[in-house]
Amino acid sequence: MLLLQLYLIYKSLFCEGLAGKRGQSWRFNPTRSFNVPSIRPVAQAFVFLYTYINILPSLVHHPAKVPVRPPHRLAARPPMTATSAAELASRRYGLRWTNNLWGPQPEWACEPDVDAIRAIAARHVSEPAVALLGGGAFNKLYTVTSSSHADLVFRVTLPVEPRYKTASEVATIRYIARRTHIPLPAIIAYDCTADNELLFEWILMEKMPGVCYAAAAQGLAMPMECKQAVARAVAGHVLEMRKTCLFSKIGSLYQRCDLTEAELAAAAPTELEDTVLGPAVTMCMFLGPLKMLITRDRGPYRTDHDYVSAQLNAQIEDNKLLRAIAAGDDAGAPYDPSDHGDDGYDSDTAEDAAEAAEGLQALRSVLPSIFATAGPPPSSQVSIPPFVLRHQDLNHSNILLDPATYAITGIVDWECTISGPKWEDTYPAFIDGTDRLEQPPQPNAGDGDGLRMEQWDEWEKTQLRRAFDQVAGAMPNEDYEAEVKRIYLMQMNSVGLSGRMVVAWVEKLKQVINRGWQGIGELLHN
């Protein structure tokens, strides 16, 4: 898949000519620090590939004191679209957006107040000591140690998707813990609002034992048979979720207490009375400084057509607002990047945004041809619900192992988990990659030959995918229909890089559709 993505980029940027201005809205501005036009296509190609292999960066923050309120209970939840400058500033306290090689990225505008963290933790353990542990894409983690309790983790999160992201992760962990045998951290307490002395959403959870897969496997230390055992164990957990975590709609899980009456009315029930399937938490719906100002249909969605259409509409509305701000239109209020310290908006991108808009409209024109508008029959007539809950980022850092036995001790980082269509259910990130059937020479520990290490990694992951398939079965969605849907999403998320490239792909796809889908394999793989 990665080779296919790279080839599409290469062909569009190099083989089909480089004439014309390449679209790079505020979402992708890879050459801001370059003044050499000749490296522009190379930088853009590298950016696009990197964006689909890696996750976005890390974070930090600081607050003042406000009156304390009992966690995660509000009589009335606020609407999720900011309508004034004051409301926007309040909703995104501590969050600053930047724009660099990897597109829009969140940053912490201030450091977390460790005293506030300690005060919150003290309500649950005796005399807690707090120390920085690390962070992920949107969070900062602290270890909480106490004589009265085993070590805990206190996670502070950026307000990139207020309330929904924290609330859904808590509900997801609790739901999976009750439905599967996957080792998960117990949730001690949480607040999915910023209405507390920390001024940020937080989760206090059990600290899982073990080390991450990346650390255990560093320097070729882990034997191949142990890696295969890990792949089979992960496959067992994935298979268990495929059997027990099935839903009739696409969305994220929530405890009823964390949704409004209107959201509960639109939510879908689950097997657990206190848990429902509600608004989907996806990065496409919140990544970037303007998303909080637009109306977004978060679901839950009845079909994959509705699911993808909602993401496309969010991109279109985001693009419209970007162009309005660039044109000085009042429709761009209340957002002013200078008010928030943002560098995630570039006033020189109006022309590129117009090109991106053409790409988005081109994608809209073929949406009904790729995603069927007719959904499944009512749930009462469906023996197996069509949508599966799955971890969105099973990478080397989110799988914890016993360093002595390599047994899985925990799987962490369940944010942005949704019950998605089966064509999104691909191999876990830690074993995904390009097939290499012939075994290359094995490198030595500390080998500096990058090519040799890459070839070995490709061959090793090929073996791990085989081990995974032995337990979970061959991937159910490796067909042209599934692949074209995944590439459609890839094109939608890359439209800020090159609207022209997206339009060219859509035109070729239309030709294939007009031929009754003859030649789809050639389009996907050439």
Short mmCIF file of C-alpha atoms in Angstrom, two decimals:
data_model
loop_
_atom_site.label_atom_id
_atom_site.label_comp_id
_atom_site.label_asym_id
_atom_site.label_seq_id
_atom_site.Cartn_x
_atom_site.Cartn_y
_atom_site.Cartn_z
CA MET A 1 0.00 0.00 0.00
CA LEU A 2 2.81 2.42 0.87
CA LEU A 3 4.55 1.70 -2.40
CA LEU A 4 1.30 2.42 -4.20
CA GLN A 5 0.94 5.74 -2.40
CA LEU A 6 4.53 6.71 -3.21
CA TYR A 7 4.08 5.72 -6.83
CA LEU A 8 0.90 7.79 -7.17
CA ILE A 9 2.76 10.79 -5.77
CA TYR A 10 5.77 10.18 -8.02
CA LYS A 11 3.66 9.77 -11.16
CA SER A 12 1.53 12.83 -10.51
CA LEU A 13 4.40 15.13 -9.56
CA PHE A 14 7.09 13.96 -11.95
CA CYS A 15 5.63 11.92 -14.80
CA GLU A 16 2.63 14.16 -15.50
CA GLY A 17 4.57 17.40 -15.49
CA LEU A 18 5.26 19.98 -12.87
CA ALA A 19 3.72 22.97 -14.63
CA GLY A 20 1.25 25.08 -12.70
CA LYS A 21 1.05 26.02 -9.06
CA ARG A 22 0.87 23.02 -6.78
CA GLY A 23 -1.91 23.26 -4.17
CA GLN A 24 -0.64 23.51 -0.64
CA SER A 25 -3.15 25.13 1.66
CA TRP A 26 -2.55 25.77 5.37
CA ARG A 27 -2.99 22.03 5.76
CA PHE A 28 0.26 21.28 3.94
CA ASN A 29 2.93 23.94 3.53
CA PRO A 30 6.09 21.87 3.24
CA THR A 31 8.31 24.45 1.54
CA ARG A 32 7.75 27.45 3.78
CA SER A 33 11.38 27.38 4.88
CA PHE A 34 12.73 26.61 1.38
CA ASN A 35 13.43 29.08 -1.38
CA VAL A 36 14.69 26.60 -3.95
CA PRO A 37 11.84 25.69 -6.37
CA SER A 38 13.64 22.58 -7.65
CA ILE A 39 13.27 20.72 -4.33
CA ARG A 40 9.57 21.54 -3.96
CA PRO A 41 8.20 18.33 -5.58
CA VAL A 42 10.63 16.14 -3.63
CA ALA A 43 9.70 17.79 -0.35
CA GLN A 44 5.98 17.45 -1.09
CA ALA A 45 6.30 13.79 -2.02
CA PHE A 46 8.25 13.10 1.15
CA VAL A 47 5.70 14.99 3.26
CA PHE A 48 2.77 13.08 1.84
CA LEU A 49 4.34 9.66 2.39
CA TYR A 50 5.55 10.56 5.88
CA THR A 51 2.07 11.76 6.85
CA TYR A 52 0.61 8.31 6.18
CA ILE A 53 3.36 6.38 7.97
CA ASN A 54 3.69 8.41 11.13
CA ILE A 55 1.54 10.10 13.70
CA LEU A 56 1.58 13.75 14.64
CA PRO A 57 3.81 15.21 17.44
CA SER A 58 3.67 15.93 21.15
CA LEU A 59 2.59 18.48 23.66
CA VAL A 60 2.57 20.47 27.07
CA HIS A 61 0.56 23.05 29.19
CA HIS A 62 -0.05 25.34 32.31
CA PRO A 63 -3.12 26.65 34.19
CA ALA A 64 -4.41 29.00 36.85
CA LYS A 65 -6.77 28.14 39.70
CA VAL A 66 -10.56 28.00 39.30
CA PRO A 67 -13.21 26.60 41.63
CA VAL A 68 -13.19 22.80 41.75
CA ARG A 69 -16.21 20.90 40.37
CA PRO A 70 -16.88 17.15 40.65
CA PRO A 71 -15.43 15.39 37.56
CA HIS A 72 -17.26 14.70 34.29
CA ARG A 73 -20.75 15.87 35.29
CA LEU A 74 -22.42 18.84 33.55
CA ALA A 75 -26.12 19.62 33.64
CA ALA A 76 -26.00 21.00 30.12
CA ARG A 77 -23.23 20.28 27.62
CA PRO A 78 -22.03 23.18 25.43
CA PRO A 79 -22.49 23.03 21.65
CA MET A 80 -19.41 21.74 19.86
CA THR A 81 -19.15 24.58 17.30
CA ALA A 82 -17.59 27.80 18.61
CA THR A 83 -19.58 30.88 17.60
CA SER A 84 -17.60 33.74 19.13
CA ALA A 85 -13.99 34.71 19.62
CA ALA A 86 -14.33 34.50 23.41
CA GLU A 87 -15.92 31.06 23.23
CA LEU A 88 -13.23 29.83 20.86
CA ALA A 89 -10.46 31.12 23.12
CA SER A 90 -12.07 29.46 26.15
CA ARG A 91 -12.64 26.17 24.34
CA ARG A 92 -9.05 25.86 23.18
CA TYR A 93 -7.15 27.15 26.23
CA GLY A 94 -3.53 26.04 26.08
CA LEU A 95 -3.74 24.89 22.45
CA ARG A 96 -1.73 26.48 19.66
CA TRP A 97 -1.62 25.24 16.06
CA THR A 98 1.52 25.31 13.95
CA ASN A 99 2.08 24.43 10.33
CA ASN A 100 5.29 22.80 9.11
CA LEU A 101 6.45 19.93 6.90
CA TRP A 102 3.82 17.60 8.35
CA GLY A 103 0.84 19.93 8.01
CA PRO A 104 -1.17 21.39 10.94
CA GLN A 105 0.08 20.23 14.31
CA PRO A 106 -1.10 20.99 17.83
CA GLU A 107 1.29 22.43 20.37
CA TRP A 108 0.96 23.25 24.04
CA ALA A 109 0.88 27.00 24.60
CA CYS A 110 1.77 26.53 28.30
CA GLU A 111 3.14 23.87 30.62
CA PRO A 112 0.81 21.71 32.75
CA ASP A 113 0.55 22.78 36.37
CA VAL A 114 2.06 19.86 38.29
CA ASP A 115 0.61 21.20 41.56
CA ALA A 116 -2.89 21.00 40.06
CA ILE A 117 -2.20 17.44 38.88
CA ARG A 118 -0.99 16.51 42.37
CA ALA A 119 -4.09 18.07 43.95
CA ILE A 120 -6.42 16.09 41.71
CA ALA A 121 -4.49 12.85 42.24
CA ALA A 122 -4.60 13.41 46.03
CA ARG A 123 -8.36 12.87 45.95
CA HIS A 124 -7.73 9.27 44.90
CA VAL A 125 -4.39 8.26 46.49
CA SER A 126 -2.42 9.32 49.56
CA GLU A 127 0.42 11.85 49.26
CA PRO A 128 1.01 11.39 45.52
CA ALA A 129 4.34 12.18 43.88
CA VAL A 130 4.07 13.32 40.27
CA ALA A 131 6.77 12.96 37.60
CA LEU A 132 6.76 13.49 33.86
CA LEU A 133 6.51 10.20 31.96
CA GLY A 134 6.17 11.18 28.30
CA GLY A 135 3.53 11.98 25.72
CA GLY A 136 1.75 11.01 22.55
CA ALA A 137 0.21 12.93 19.68
CA PHE A 138 -2.21 15.00 21.76
CA ASN A 139 -1.42 14.11 25.36
CA LYS A 140 1.14 14.52 28.11
CA LEU A 141 1.63 11.71 30.64
CA TYR A 142 2.72 11.80 34.27
CA THR A 143 3.53 8.96 36.67
CA VAL A 144 1.71 9.16 39.99
CA THR A 145 3.35 7.19 42.81
CA SER A 146 1.90 6.72 46.27
CA SER A 147 2.31 4.47 49.28
CA SER A 148 -1.41 3.71 49.21
CA HIS A 149 -1.72 2.58 45.62
CA ALA A 150 0.13 0.95 42.76
CA ASP A 151 1.67 3.36 40.25
CA LEU A 152 -0.82 5.30 38.16
CA VAL A 153 -0.66 7.39 34.99
CA PHE A 154 -2.22 10.86 34.86
CA ARG A 155 -2.91 11.93 31.29
CA VAL A 156 -3.54 15.57 30.36
CA THR A 157 -5.00 16.12 26.90
CA LEU A 158 -5.05 19.05 24.49
CA PRO A 159 -8.53 20.38 23.63
CA VAL A 160 -8.35 19.39 19.97
CA GLU A 161 -11.80 17.74 20.23
CA PRO A 162 -13.31 18.95 23.51
CA ARG A 163 -15.23 16.38 25.56
CA TYR A 164 -15.69 13.79 22.80
CA LYS A 165 -12.12 12.50 22.62
CA THR A 166 -11.62 11.95 26.33
CA ALA A 167 -15.15 10.67 26.99
CA SER A 168 -15.04 8.18 24.13
CA GLU A 169 -11.62 6.81 25.10
CA VAL A 170 -12.77 6.17 28.67
CA ALA A 171 -15.94 4.44 27.46
CA THR A 172 -13.98 2.42 24.89
CA ILE A 173 -11.50 1.08 27.46
CA ARG A 174 -14.27 0.17 29.88
CA TYR A 175 -16.40 -1.46 27.18
CA ILE A 176 -13.55 -3.58 25.77
CA ALA A 177 -12.47 -4.60 29.27
CA ARG A 178 -15.96 -5.99 29.88
CA ARG A 179 -16.29 -7.67 26.48
CA THR A 180 -12.81 -9.12 25.85
CA HIS A 181 -9.70 -10.50 27.57
CA ILE A 182 -7.41 -7.73 26.25
CA PRO A 183 -5.14 -6.35 29.04
CA LEU A 184 -6.20 -2.73 29.51
CA PRO A 185 -5.53 -0.02 32.09
CA ALA A 186 -8.26 0.41 34.70
CA ILE A 187 -9.74 3.93 34.74
CA ILE A 188 -9.55 5.41 38.27
CA ALA A 189 -11.14 8.79 37.51
CA TYR A 190 -11.50 11.26 34.66
CA ASP A 191 -12.88 14.65 33.66
CA CYS A 192 -13.93 15.09 30.04
CA THR A 193 -14.34 18.84 30.53
CA ALA A 194 -11.83 21.59 31.30
CA ASP A 195 -13.99 22.82 34.18
CA ASN A 196 -11.42 22.00 36.87
CA GLU A 197 -8.35 23.53 38.51
CA LEU A 198 -6.13 22.07 35.80
CA LEU A 199 -8.21 23.75 33.03
CA PHE A 200 -7.69 20.64 30.88
CA GLU A 201 -9.40 17.31 30.38
CA TRP A 202 -7.64 14.46 32.18
CA ILE A 203 -7.69 10.73 32.87
CA LEU A 204 -6.19 8.99 35.91
CA MET A 205 -5.56 5.34 35.07
CA GLU A 206 -3.63 2.27 36.10
CA LYS A 207 -0.03 2.13 34.89
CA MET A 208 0.38 -1.03 32.84
CA PRO A 209 3.48 -3.17 33.47
CA GLY A 210 6.09 -3.97 30.84
CA VAL A 211 8.00 -2.13 28.14
CA CYS A 212 6.82 -1.10 24.69
CA TYR A 213 7.41 -3.44 21.74
CA ALA A 214 9.83 -0.94 20.19
CA ALA A 215 12.10 -1.04 23.24
CA ALA A 216 11.93 -4.83 23.54
CA ALA A 217 12.81 -5.34 19.87
CA GLN A 218 15.51 -2.66 19.67
CA GLY A 219 18.78 -3.71 18.07
CA LEU A 220 17.49 -7.10 16.88
CA ALA A 221 17.34 -8.20 20.55
CA MET A 222 14.02 -10.06 20.29
CA PRO A 223 14.20 -13.48 18.61
CA MET A 224 12.10 -13.95 15.51
CA GLU A 225 9.99 -16.68 17.11
CA CYS A 226 9.12 -14.31 19.95
CA LYS A 227 8.04 -11.60 17.50
CA GLN A 228 5.87 -14.15 15.75
CA ALA A 229 4.35 -15.11 19.10
CA VAL A 230 3.53 -11.43 19.73
CA ALA A 231 1.95 -11.14 16.27
CA ARG A 232 -0.20 -14.21 16.97
CA ALA A 233 -1.21 -12.86 20.38
CA VAL A 234 -2.23 -9.49 18.89
CA ALA A 235 -4.15 -11.38 16.20
CA GLY A 236 -6.02 -13.22 18.94
CA HIS A 237 -7.08 -9.91 20.50
CA VAL A 238 -8.09 -8.49 17.11
CA LEU A 239 -10.11 -11.62 16.34
CA GLU A 240 -11.84 -11.39 19.72
CA MET A 241 -12.88 -7.80 18.96
CA ARG A 242 -14.13 -8.82 15.52
CA LYS A 243 -16.40 -11.33 17.22
CA THR A 244 -17.57 -9.40 20.27
CA CYS A 245 -17.34 -5.67 19.41
CA LEU A 246 -19.75 -5.40 16.46
CA PHE A 247 -22.16 -2.55 15.84
CA SER A 248 -24.93 -1.55 13.46
CA LYS A 249 -23.53 1.97 12.93
CA ILE A 250 -20.21 3.79 12.60
CA GLY A 251 -19.29 5.84 15.65
CA SER A 252 -17.44 5.99 18.96
CA LEU A 253 -18.45 4.62 22.35
CA TYR A 254 -19.68 6.80 25.24
CA GLN A 255 -21.08 6.38 28.70
CA ARG A 256 -24.57 7.81 28.81
CA CYS A 257 -23.61 10.33 31.50
CA ASP A 258 -21.20 12.08 29.09
CA LEU A 259 -23.68 12.87 26.29
CA THR A 260 -26.48 15.43 26.00
CA GLU A 261 -30.11 14.38 25.69
CA ALA A 262 -30.01 15.24 21.98
CA GLU A 263 -26.85 13.15 21.48
CA LEU A 264 -28.39 10.25 23.38
CA ALA A 265 -31.47 10.41 21.19
CA ALA A 266 -29.28 10.00 18.08
CA ALA A 267 -27.00 7.36 19.62
CA ALA A 268 -27.24 3.63 18.98
CA PRO A 269 -27.61 1.20 21.90
CA THR A 270 -24.99 -1.42 22.73
CA GLU A 271 -25.08 -4.68 24.69
CA LEU A 272 -24.19 -2.65 27.81
CA GLU A 273 -27.02 -0.52 29.15
CA ASP A 274 -24.76 2.31 30.34
CA THR A 275 -22.85 2.57 27.03
CA VAL A 276 -24.01 3.84 23.63
CA LEU A 277 -22.51 4.39 20.20
CA GLY A 278 -22.41 8.11 19.53
CA PRO A 279 -20.43 10.78 17.61
CA ALA A 280 -17.37 9.41 15.80
CA VAL A 281 -14.01 10.81 16.94
CA THR A 282 -11.72 10.96 13.90
CA MET A 283 -8.70 13.16 13.22
CA CYS A 284 -10.21 14.34 9.94
CA MET A 285 -12.96 16.04 11.95
CA PHE A 286 -10.74 18.00 14.34
CA LEU A 287 -7.23 18.38 12.90
CA GLY A 288 -6.44 22.05 12.21
CA PRO A 289 -7.28 25.46 13.70
CA LEU A 290 -10.52 26.04 11.75
CA LYS A 291 -12.39 22.79 12.43
CA MET A 292 -13.88 24.10 15.69
CA LEU A 293 -15.61 26.88 13.74
CA ILE A 294 -17.49 24.74 11.24
CA THR A 295 -20.56 22.56 11.58
CA ARG A 296 -19.58 18.88 11.47
CA ASP A 297 -21.79 15.83 11.18
CA ARG A 298 -20.11 13.44 13.63
CA GLY A 299 -22.63 10.64 13.31
CA PRO A 300 -23.18 7.92 14.26
CA TYR A 301 -23.44 6.95 10.60
CA ARG A 302 -25.66 4.29 9.10
CA THR A 303 -23.43 3.57 6.08
CA ASP A 304 -19.83 4.04 4.99
CA HIS A 305 -21.23 6.48 2.41
CA ASP A 306 -22.54 8.70 5.21
CA TYR A 307 -19.27 8.29 7.11
CA VAL A 308 -17.04 9.35 4.21
CA SER A 309 -19.48 12.02 3.03
CA ALA A 310 -19.37 13.67 6.46
CA GLN A 311 -15.56 13.80 6.35
CA LEU A 312 -15.63 15.21 2.83
CA ASN A 313 -18.17 17.87 3.81
CA ALA A 314 -16.00 18.86 6.78
CA GLN A 315 -13.02 19.29 4.45
CA ILE A 316 -15.14 21.37 2.05
CA GLU A 317 -16.43 23.65 4.84
CA ASP A 318 -12.93 23.99 6.26
CA ASN A 319 -11.67 24.97 2.80
CA LYS A 320 -14.47 27.54 2.38
CA LEU A 321 -13.60 29.17 5.69
CA LEU A 322 -9.91 29.22 4.80
CA ARG A 323 -10.67 31.05 1.56
CA ALA A 324 -12.99 33.48 3.37
CA ILE A 325 -10.26 34.35 5.88
CA ALA A 326 -7.68 34.76 3.13
CA ALA A 327 -10.07 37.09 1.27
CA GLY A 328 -10.72 39.19 4.38
CA ASP A 329 -14.38 38.15 4.43
CA ASP A 330 -16.32 38.63 7.68
CA ALA A 331 -17.38 34.99 7.35
CA GLY A 332 -13.93 34.17 8.68
CA ALA A 333 -14.78 35.64 12.10
CA PRO A 334 -14.29 34.83 14.95
CA TYR A 335 -10.96 33.23 13.97
CA ASP A 336 -7.87 35.41 13.87
CA PRO A 337 -4.63 33.42 13.90
CA SER A 338 -2.76 36.23 15.63
CA ASP A 339 -5.20 36.06 18.56
CA HIS A 340 -4.18 32.48 19.31
CA GLY A 341 -0.49 32.49 18.42
CA ASP A 342 -1.27 30.18 15.52
CA ASP A 343 1.04 29.62 12.61
CA GLY A 344 -1.37 27.08 11.15
CA TYR A 345 -2.85 29.54 8.68
CA ASP A 346 -0.96 31.07 5.76
CA SER A 347 -2.56 34.15 4.18
CA ASP A 348 -0.75 33.46 0.89
CA THR A 349 -2.64 30.24 0.21
CA ALA A 350 -5.89 31.57 -1.31
CA GLU A 351 -5.00 30.37 -4.81
CA ASP A 352 -3.93 26.98 -3.50
CA ALA A 353 -7.12 26.70 -1.46
CA ALA A 354 -9.14 27.26 -4.63
CA GLU A 355 -7.24 24.41 -6.29
CA ALA A 356 -7.87 22.22 -3.27
CA ALA A 357 -11.57 23.07 -3.54
CA GLU A 358 -11.56 21.71 -7.11
CA GLY A 359 -10.06 18.47 -5.84
CA LEU A 360 -12.72 18.18 -3.15
CA GLN A 361 -15.54 18.78 -5.64
CA ALA A 362 -14.01 16.17 -7.96
CA LEU A 363 -14.04 13.65 -5.12
CA ARG A 364 -17.66 14.51 -4.33
CA SER A 365 -18.63 13.74 -7.94
CA VAL A 366 -17.53 10.09 -7.65
CA LEU A 367 -18.56 9.48 -4.05
CA PRO A 368 -21.86 7.69 -4.92
CA SER A 369 -20.05 5.44 -7.41
CA ILE A 370 -17.62 4.17 -4.76
CA PHE A 371 -19.73 4.18 -1.60
CA ALA A 372 -23.24 2.78 -1.88
CA THR A 373 -25.91 5.11 -0.50
CA ALA A 374 -28.18 2.19 0.43
CA GLY A 375 -27.28 0.87 3.84
CA PRO A 376 -27.80 -2.55 5.37
CA PRO A 377 -31.31 -3.63 6.37
CA PRO A 378 -32.54 -2.69 9.87
CA SER A 379 -30.49 -4.22 12.68
CA SER A 380 -33.31 -6.61 13.55
CA GLN A 381 -32.78 -8.25 10.16
CA VAL A 382 -28.99 -8.41 10.36
CA SER A 383 -27.46 -11.52 11.94
CA ILE A 384 -23.95 -10.00 12.13
CA PRO A 385 -23.64 -6.19 12.51
CA PRO A 386 -21.39 -4.81 9.77
CA PHE A 387 -19.09 -2.43 11.70
CA VAL A 388 -16.18 -3.54 13.90
CA LEU A 389 -14.48 -1.70 16.75
CA ARG A 390 -10.74 -1.58 16.15
CA HIS A 391 -7.65 0.08 17.61
CA GLN A 392 -6.63 2.84 15.19
CA ASP A 393 -2.90 2.76 15.89
CA LEU A 394 -1.46 -0.59 17.00
CA ASN A 395 2.13 0.54 16.56
CA HIS A 396 5.36 -0.46 18.33
CA SER A 397 4.75 2.00 21.17
CA ASN A 398 1.21 0.96 22.09
CA ILE A 399 1.90 -2.75 22.67
CA LEU A 400 3.48 -3.45 26.06
CA LEU A 401 5.50 -6.62 26.69
CA ASP A 402 7.08 -8.43 29.60
CA PRO A 403 10.82 -7.84 28.89
CA ALA A 404 11.69 -11.36 30.11
CA THR A 405 8.99 -13.46 28.38
CA TYR A 406 7.73 -11.06 25.66
CA ALA A 407 4.16 -11.83 26.71
CA ILE A 408 1.73 -8.97 26.08
CA THR A 409 1.07 -7.08 29.31
CA GLY A 410 -1.05 -4.25 27.92
CA ILE A 411 -2.43 -2.46 24.89
CA VAL A 412 -2.75 1.31 25.35
CA ASP A 413 -3.77 4.53 23.56
CA TRP A 414 -7.40 3.91 22.58
CA GLU A 415 -8.25 7.48 21.57
CA CYS A 416 -10.04 8.02 18.25
CA THR A 417 -11.35 4.44 18.27
CA ILE A 418 -14.45 3.93 16.13
CA SER A 419 -16.61 1.07 14.92
CA GLY A 420 -15.54 1.29 11.32
CA PRO A 421 -16.30 -0.38 7.99
CA LYS A 422 -14.47 -3.63 7.33
CA TRP A 423 -12.47 -2.15 4.44
CA GLU A 424 -10.63 -0.03 7.04
CA ASP A 425 -9.68 -3.13 9.04
CA THR A 426 -6.12 -3.60 7.77
CA TYR A 427 -3.02 -5.09 9.39
CA PRO A 428 -1.85 -3.51 12.68
CA ALA A 429 0.72 -0.76 12.14
CA PHE A 430 3.56 -2.69 13.80
CA ILE A 431 3.46 -5.40 11.09
CA ASP A 432 2.08 -3.47 8.11
CA GLY A 433 4.38 -2.95 5.14
CA THR A 434 5.58 -4.17 1.76
CA ASP A 435 5.79 -7.89 1.02
CA ARG A 436 9.31 -9.30 0.70
CA LEU A 437 9.19 -13.06 0.08
CA GLU A 438 12.90 -13.78 -0.29
CA GLN A 439 14.92 -13.62 2.90
CA PRO A 440 17.77 -11.08 2.65
CA PRO A 441 21.07 -11.40 4.54
CA GLN A 442 20.47 -10.78 8.24
CA PRO A 443 22.12 -7.57 9.46
CA ASN A 444 24.13 -7.42 12.65
CA ALA A 445 23.06 -5.38 15.67
CA GLY A 446 24.03 -1.76 15.07
CA ASP A 447 24.36 -2.30 11.32
CA GLY A 448 24.69 1.10 9.66
CA ASP A 449 23.55 -0.07 6.22
CA GLY A 450 20.10 1.52 5.92
CA LEU A 451 19.11 -0.46 2.83
CA ARG A 452 20.03 -3.79 4.41
CA MET A 453 18.07 -2.92 7.56
CA GLU A 454 15.05 -1.85 5.46
CA GLN A 455 15.06 -5.08 3.45
CA TRP A 456 15.32 -7.15 6.62
CA ASP A 457 12.47 -5.19 8.21
CA GLU A 458 10.26 -5.79 5.15
CA TRP A 459 11.00 -9.52 5.17
CA GLU A 460 10.47 -9.77 8.92
CA LYS A 461 7.11 -7.99 8.76
CA THR A 462 6.07 -10.30 5.92
CA GLN A 463 6.69 -13.26 8.25
CA LEU A 464 4.82 -11.54 11.07
CA ARG A 465 1.80 -10.94 8.84
CA ARG A 466 1.79 -14.67 8.04
CA ALA A 467 1.84 -15.43 11.78
CA PHE A 468 -0.98 -12.92 12.30
CA ASP A 469 -3.06 -14.57 9.54
CA GLN A 470 -2.62 -17.99 11.14
CA VAL A 471 -4.79 -16.79 14.03
CA ALA A 472 -6.97 -13.99 12.66
CA GLY A 473 -7.37 -15.40 9.16
CA ALA A 474 -6.42 -13.70 5.91
CA MET A 475 -7.42 -10.04 5.77
CA PRO A 476 -11.07 -9.94 4.65
CA ASN A 477 -10.83 -6.76 2.61
CA GLU A 478 -7.91 -7.26 0.24
CA ASP A 479 -9.89 -6.65 -2.94
CA TYR A 480 -10.21 -3.83 -5.45
CA GLU A 481 -13.36 -2.41 -3.88
CA ALA A 482 -11.73 -2.10 -0.45
CA GLU A 483 -8.52 -0.69 -1.90
CA VAL A 484 -10.22 1.98 -3.99
CA LYS A 485 -12.13 3.10 -0.88
CA ARG A 486 -8.92 3.41 1.11
CA ILE A 487 -7.22 5.32 -1.71
CA TYR A 488 -10.26 7.61 -1.95
CA LEU A 489 -9.76 8.57 1.70
CA MET A 490 -6.04 9.02 1.07
CA GLN A 491 -6.77 11.38 -1.83
CA MET A 492 -9.26 13.35 0.29
CA ASN A 493 -6.74 13.83 3.09
CA SER A 494 -4.01 14.86 0.65
CA VAL A 495 -6.03 17.45 -1.27
CA GLY A 496 -4.20 20.30 0.49
CA LEU A 497 -0.94 19.01 -0.94
CA SER A 498 -2.11 18.96 -4.53
CA GLY A 499 -5.69 19.50 -5.66
CA ARG A 500 -4.47 19.04 -9.22
CA MET A 501 -3.17 15.58 -8.41
CA VAL A 502 -6.51 14.61 -6.86
CA VAL A 503 -8.46 15.89 -9.89
CA ALA A 504 -6.21 13.85 -12.21
CA TRP A 505 -6.83 10.69 -10.14
CA VAL A 506 -10.59 11.26 -10.19
CA GLU A 507 -10.59 11.72 -13.97
CA LYS A 508 -8.83 8.40 -14.44
CA LEU A 509 -11.23 6.76 -12.01
CA LYS A 510 -14.22 8.09 -13.97
CA GLN A 511 -12.85 6.47 -17.11
CA VAL A 512 -12.65 3.15 -15.29
CA ILE A 513 -16.19 3.57 -13.95
CA ASN A 514 -17.50 4.34 -17.45
CA ARG A 515 -15.93 1.07 -18.65
CA GLY A 516 -17.86 -0.86 -16.02
CA TRP A 517 -14.84 -0.89 -13.67
CA GLN A 518 -12.68 -2.63 -16.26
CA GLY A 519 -9.06 -1.66 -15.67
CA ILE A 520 -9.45 -0.84 -11.96
CA GLY A 521 -6.50 -3.09 -11.10
CA GLU A 522 -4.28 -1.22 -13.54
CA LEU A 523 -5.37 2.13 -12.06
CA LEU A 524 -4.62 1.01 -8.52
CA HIS A 525 -1.31 -0.70 -9.14
CA ASN A 526 0.33 1.18 -12.02
#
